[in-house]
XYZ file of C-alpha atoms in Angstrom:
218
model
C -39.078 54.511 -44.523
C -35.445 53.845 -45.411
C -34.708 54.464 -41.708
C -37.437 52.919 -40.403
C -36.170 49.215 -41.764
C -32.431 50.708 -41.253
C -33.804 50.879 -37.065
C -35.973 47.960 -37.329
C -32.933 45.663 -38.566
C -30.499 47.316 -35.738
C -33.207 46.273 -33.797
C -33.667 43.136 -35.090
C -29.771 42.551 -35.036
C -29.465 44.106 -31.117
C -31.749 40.808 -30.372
C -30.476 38.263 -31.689
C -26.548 39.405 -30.637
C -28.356 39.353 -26.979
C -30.044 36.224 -27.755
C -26.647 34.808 -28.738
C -25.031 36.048 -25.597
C -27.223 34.767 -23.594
C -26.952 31.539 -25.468
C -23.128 31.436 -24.746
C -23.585 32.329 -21.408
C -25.997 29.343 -20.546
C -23.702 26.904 -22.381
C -20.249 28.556 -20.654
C -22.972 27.924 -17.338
C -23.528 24.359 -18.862
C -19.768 23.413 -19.085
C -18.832 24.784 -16.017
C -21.478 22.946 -14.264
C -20.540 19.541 -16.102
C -16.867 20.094 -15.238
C -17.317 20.783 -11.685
C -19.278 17.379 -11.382
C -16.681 15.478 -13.740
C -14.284 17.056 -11.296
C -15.517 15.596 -8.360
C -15.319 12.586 -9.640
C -12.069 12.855 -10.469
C -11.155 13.513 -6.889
C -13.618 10.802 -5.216
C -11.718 8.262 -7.504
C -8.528 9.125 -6.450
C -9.251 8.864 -3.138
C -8.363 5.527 -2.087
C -4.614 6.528 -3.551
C -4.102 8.561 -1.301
C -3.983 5.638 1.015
C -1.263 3.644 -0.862
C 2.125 4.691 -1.728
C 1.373 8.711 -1.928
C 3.519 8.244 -5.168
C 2.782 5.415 -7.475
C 2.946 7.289 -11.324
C 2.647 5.147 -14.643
C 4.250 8.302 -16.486
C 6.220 10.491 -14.915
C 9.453 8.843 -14.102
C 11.862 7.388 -16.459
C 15.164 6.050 -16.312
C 17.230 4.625 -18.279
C 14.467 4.324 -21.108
C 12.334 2.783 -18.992
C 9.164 3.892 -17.097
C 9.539 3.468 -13.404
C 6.309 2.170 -11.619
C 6.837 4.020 -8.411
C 8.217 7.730 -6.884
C 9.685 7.376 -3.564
C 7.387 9.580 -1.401
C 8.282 13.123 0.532
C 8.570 10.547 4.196
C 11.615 8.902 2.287
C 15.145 8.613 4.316
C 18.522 7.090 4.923
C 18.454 5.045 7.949
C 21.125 5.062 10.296
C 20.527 1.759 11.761
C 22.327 -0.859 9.005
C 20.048 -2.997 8.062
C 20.246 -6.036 5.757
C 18.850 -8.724 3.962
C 20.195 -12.120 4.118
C 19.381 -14.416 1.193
C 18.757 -18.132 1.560
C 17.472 -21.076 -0.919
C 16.071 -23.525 1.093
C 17.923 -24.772 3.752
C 21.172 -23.100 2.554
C 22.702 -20.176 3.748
C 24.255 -18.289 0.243
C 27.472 -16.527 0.155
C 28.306 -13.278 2.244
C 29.195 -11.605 -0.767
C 25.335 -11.967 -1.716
C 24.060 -10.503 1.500
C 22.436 -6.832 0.860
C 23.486 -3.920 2.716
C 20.579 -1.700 2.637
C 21.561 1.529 4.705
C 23.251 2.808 1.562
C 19.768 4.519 0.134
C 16.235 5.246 1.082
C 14.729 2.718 -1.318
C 15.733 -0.309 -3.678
C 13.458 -1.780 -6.987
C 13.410 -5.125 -7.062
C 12.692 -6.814 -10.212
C 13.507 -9.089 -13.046
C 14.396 -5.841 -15.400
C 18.310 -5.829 -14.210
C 18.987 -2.670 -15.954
C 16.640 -0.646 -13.455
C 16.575 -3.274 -10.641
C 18.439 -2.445 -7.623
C 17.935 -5.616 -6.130
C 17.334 -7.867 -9.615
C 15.361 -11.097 -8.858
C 16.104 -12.855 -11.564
C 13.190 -16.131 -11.195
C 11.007 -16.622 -14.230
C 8.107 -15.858 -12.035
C 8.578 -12.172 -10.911
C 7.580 -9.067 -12.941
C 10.230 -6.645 -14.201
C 9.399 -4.358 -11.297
C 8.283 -6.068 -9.017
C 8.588 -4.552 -5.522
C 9.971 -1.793 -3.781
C 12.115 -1.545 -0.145
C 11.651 2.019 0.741
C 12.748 3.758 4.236
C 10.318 5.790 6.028
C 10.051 8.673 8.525
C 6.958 7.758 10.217
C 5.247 8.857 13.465
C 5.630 7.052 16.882
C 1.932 7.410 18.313
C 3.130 6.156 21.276
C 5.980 7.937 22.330
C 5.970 11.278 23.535
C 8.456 13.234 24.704
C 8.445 16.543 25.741
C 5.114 16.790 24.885
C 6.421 16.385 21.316
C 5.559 12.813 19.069
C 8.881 11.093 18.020
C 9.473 9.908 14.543
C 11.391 6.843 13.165
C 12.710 5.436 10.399
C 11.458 2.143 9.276
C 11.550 -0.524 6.656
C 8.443 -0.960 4.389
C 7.907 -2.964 1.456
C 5.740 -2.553 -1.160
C 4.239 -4.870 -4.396
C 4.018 -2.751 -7.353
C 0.865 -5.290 -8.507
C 3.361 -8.157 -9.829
C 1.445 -10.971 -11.233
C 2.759 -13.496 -8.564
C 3.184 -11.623 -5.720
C 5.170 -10.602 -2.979
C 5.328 -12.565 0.823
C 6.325 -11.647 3.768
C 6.734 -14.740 6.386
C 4.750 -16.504 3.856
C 2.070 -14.906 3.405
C 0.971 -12.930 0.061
C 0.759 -8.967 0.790
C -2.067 -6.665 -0.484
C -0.360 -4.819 -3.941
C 0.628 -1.121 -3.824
C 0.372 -0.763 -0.035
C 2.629 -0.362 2.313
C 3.717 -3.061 4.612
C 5.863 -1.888 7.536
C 8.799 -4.869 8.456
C 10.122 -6.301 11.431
C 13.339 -7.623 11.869
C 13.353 -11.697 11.346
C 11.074 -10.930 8.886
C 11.130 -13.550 6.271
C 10.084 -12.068 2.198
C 9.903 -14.484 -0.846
C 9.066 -12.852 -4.343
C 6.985 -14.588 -7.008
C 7.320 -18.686 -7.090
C 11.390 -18.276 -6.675
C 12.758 -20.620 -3.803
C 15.290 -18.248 -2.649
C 14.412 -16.020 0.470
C 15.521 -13.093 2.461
C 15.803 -12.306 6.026
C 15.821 -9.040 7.235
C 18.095 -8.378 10.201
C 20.292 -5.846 10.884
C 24.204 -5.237 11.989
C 23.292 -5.306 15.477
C 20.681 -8.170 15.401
C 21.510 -11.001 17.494
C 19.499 -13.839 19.810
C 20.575 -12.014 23.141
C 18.970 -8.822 21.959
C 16.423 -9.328 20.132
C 13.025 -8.070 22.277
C 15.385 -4.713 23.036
C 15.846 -3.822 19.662
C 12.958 -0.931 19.977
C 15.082 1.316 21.742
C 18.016 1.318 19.433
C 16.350 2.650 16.499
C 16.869 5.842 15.193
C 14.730 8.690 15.977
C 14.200 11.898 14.434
C-alpha cells in the first residue's frame, strides 16, 4: 500500500510539473505574442522619422554638459564650394567681420545657448538650439552620366521644433525636416530683425542662373 500512494503521488506530482510546464509555455507563448505586436508598434510609430533628419536623438549626444538635439546624419560633408551667410538688420549691411564662412564644417547649431551654438543667435525669441545648417551628399535624379547618378553637396537647414520658428524668404518652415537652400536665399530665426543671406564666394549678378554647373559633385 505504502507504494501504491508512494506511485500515486509521483503520479500525482508528474501532472502537475506537466501542468506547470505547459502553463509556462502558454504564458512564454503569451509574452512573445504581446511583444511582437507591441513591437510593431514600435516600428509603425517610428516611421514617419525616418522621413526627417535620419538623426534627431533627445539622449544620446552630449557636449559640453549639455544634450544636443540633433546627430548630423551618415549623408554629412565638407563642401568645396565656399559658401556663406551674410547678416543684415534691416536695411543695413553689418560688418565683414560678422559675415559666416561656412565651408569650414559639415554642419553649424544655431541657438541662443552660446556655449554649444556654433552660430549663437542671441534674440530673446529663439530657443537654445534652435536650428541646424548641415551639408549634404544628396542624389542628382537628373543627371546621369555614364549611366551612373551624380551626387552633390548641398545646403539644408533644419528647425529643431523652436518655439518661434525658423524662415526662409519669409516664410515659417515645417520643424525637424529638411529644407534644401538656394543661393539668395533669405533665413530669419525667431522674432529677431537681423537676417542672413546665403551666397557664396563666387556668387555674383552676372552669374547667377549658371551657378548649377559649378557645384561640386561627387
Amino acid at each position: 500500500k505504502g507504494q501504491r500512494e508512494i506511485k500515486e503521488y509521483s503520479n500525482s506530482s508528474d501532472s502537475n510539473s506537466n501542468d506547470q510546464r505547459e502553463r509556462r509555455r502558454n504564458d512564454d507563448r503569451r509574452i512573445e505574442e504581446r511583444e511582437r505586436r507591441d513591437g510593431a508598434g514600435e516600428v509603425e510609430k517610428e516611421k514617419p522619422n525616418l522621413g526627417l533628419s535620419g538623426a534627431l536623438t533627445a539622449d544620446t549626444n552630449t557636449f559640453k554638459g549639455v544634450v544636443i538635439k540633433y546627430n548630423e546624419p551618415p549623408e554629412a560633408r565638407v563642401p568645396k564650394k565656399r559658401w556663406r551667410l551674410y547678416p543684415f538688420k534691416g536695411t543695413e549691411n553689418l560688418k565683414a567681420s560678422l559675415i559666416l564662412h561656412l565651408h569650414r564644417q559639415s554642419a553649424y547649431l544655431l541657438g541662443r545657448l552660446r556655449r554649444i551654438a556654433d552660430i549663437p543667435i542671441d534674440h530673446p525669441s529663439c530657443s537654445k538650439q534652435h536650428a541646424v545648417f548641415q551639408f549634404r551628399l544628396v542624389l542628382l535624379m537628373d543627371i546621369v552620366v555614364d549611366g551612373v547618378k551624380k551626387r552633390r553637396v548641398k545646403p539644408y537647414i533644419i528647425d529643431l521644433g523652436s518655439a518661434n520658428g525658423t524662415y526662409v524668404n519669409n516664410e515659417r518652415i515645417e520643424a525637424q525636416r529638411y529644407l534644401e537652400l538656394k543661393e539668395k536665399d533669405l533665413l530669419k530665426f525667431g522674432f529677431s530683425s537681423r537676417e542672413y543671406v546665403l551666397l557664396h564666394d563666387k556668387a555674383d549678378t552676372t552669374e547667377i542662373g549658371s551657378d548649377e554647373n559649378e557645384e561640386e559633385d561627387e
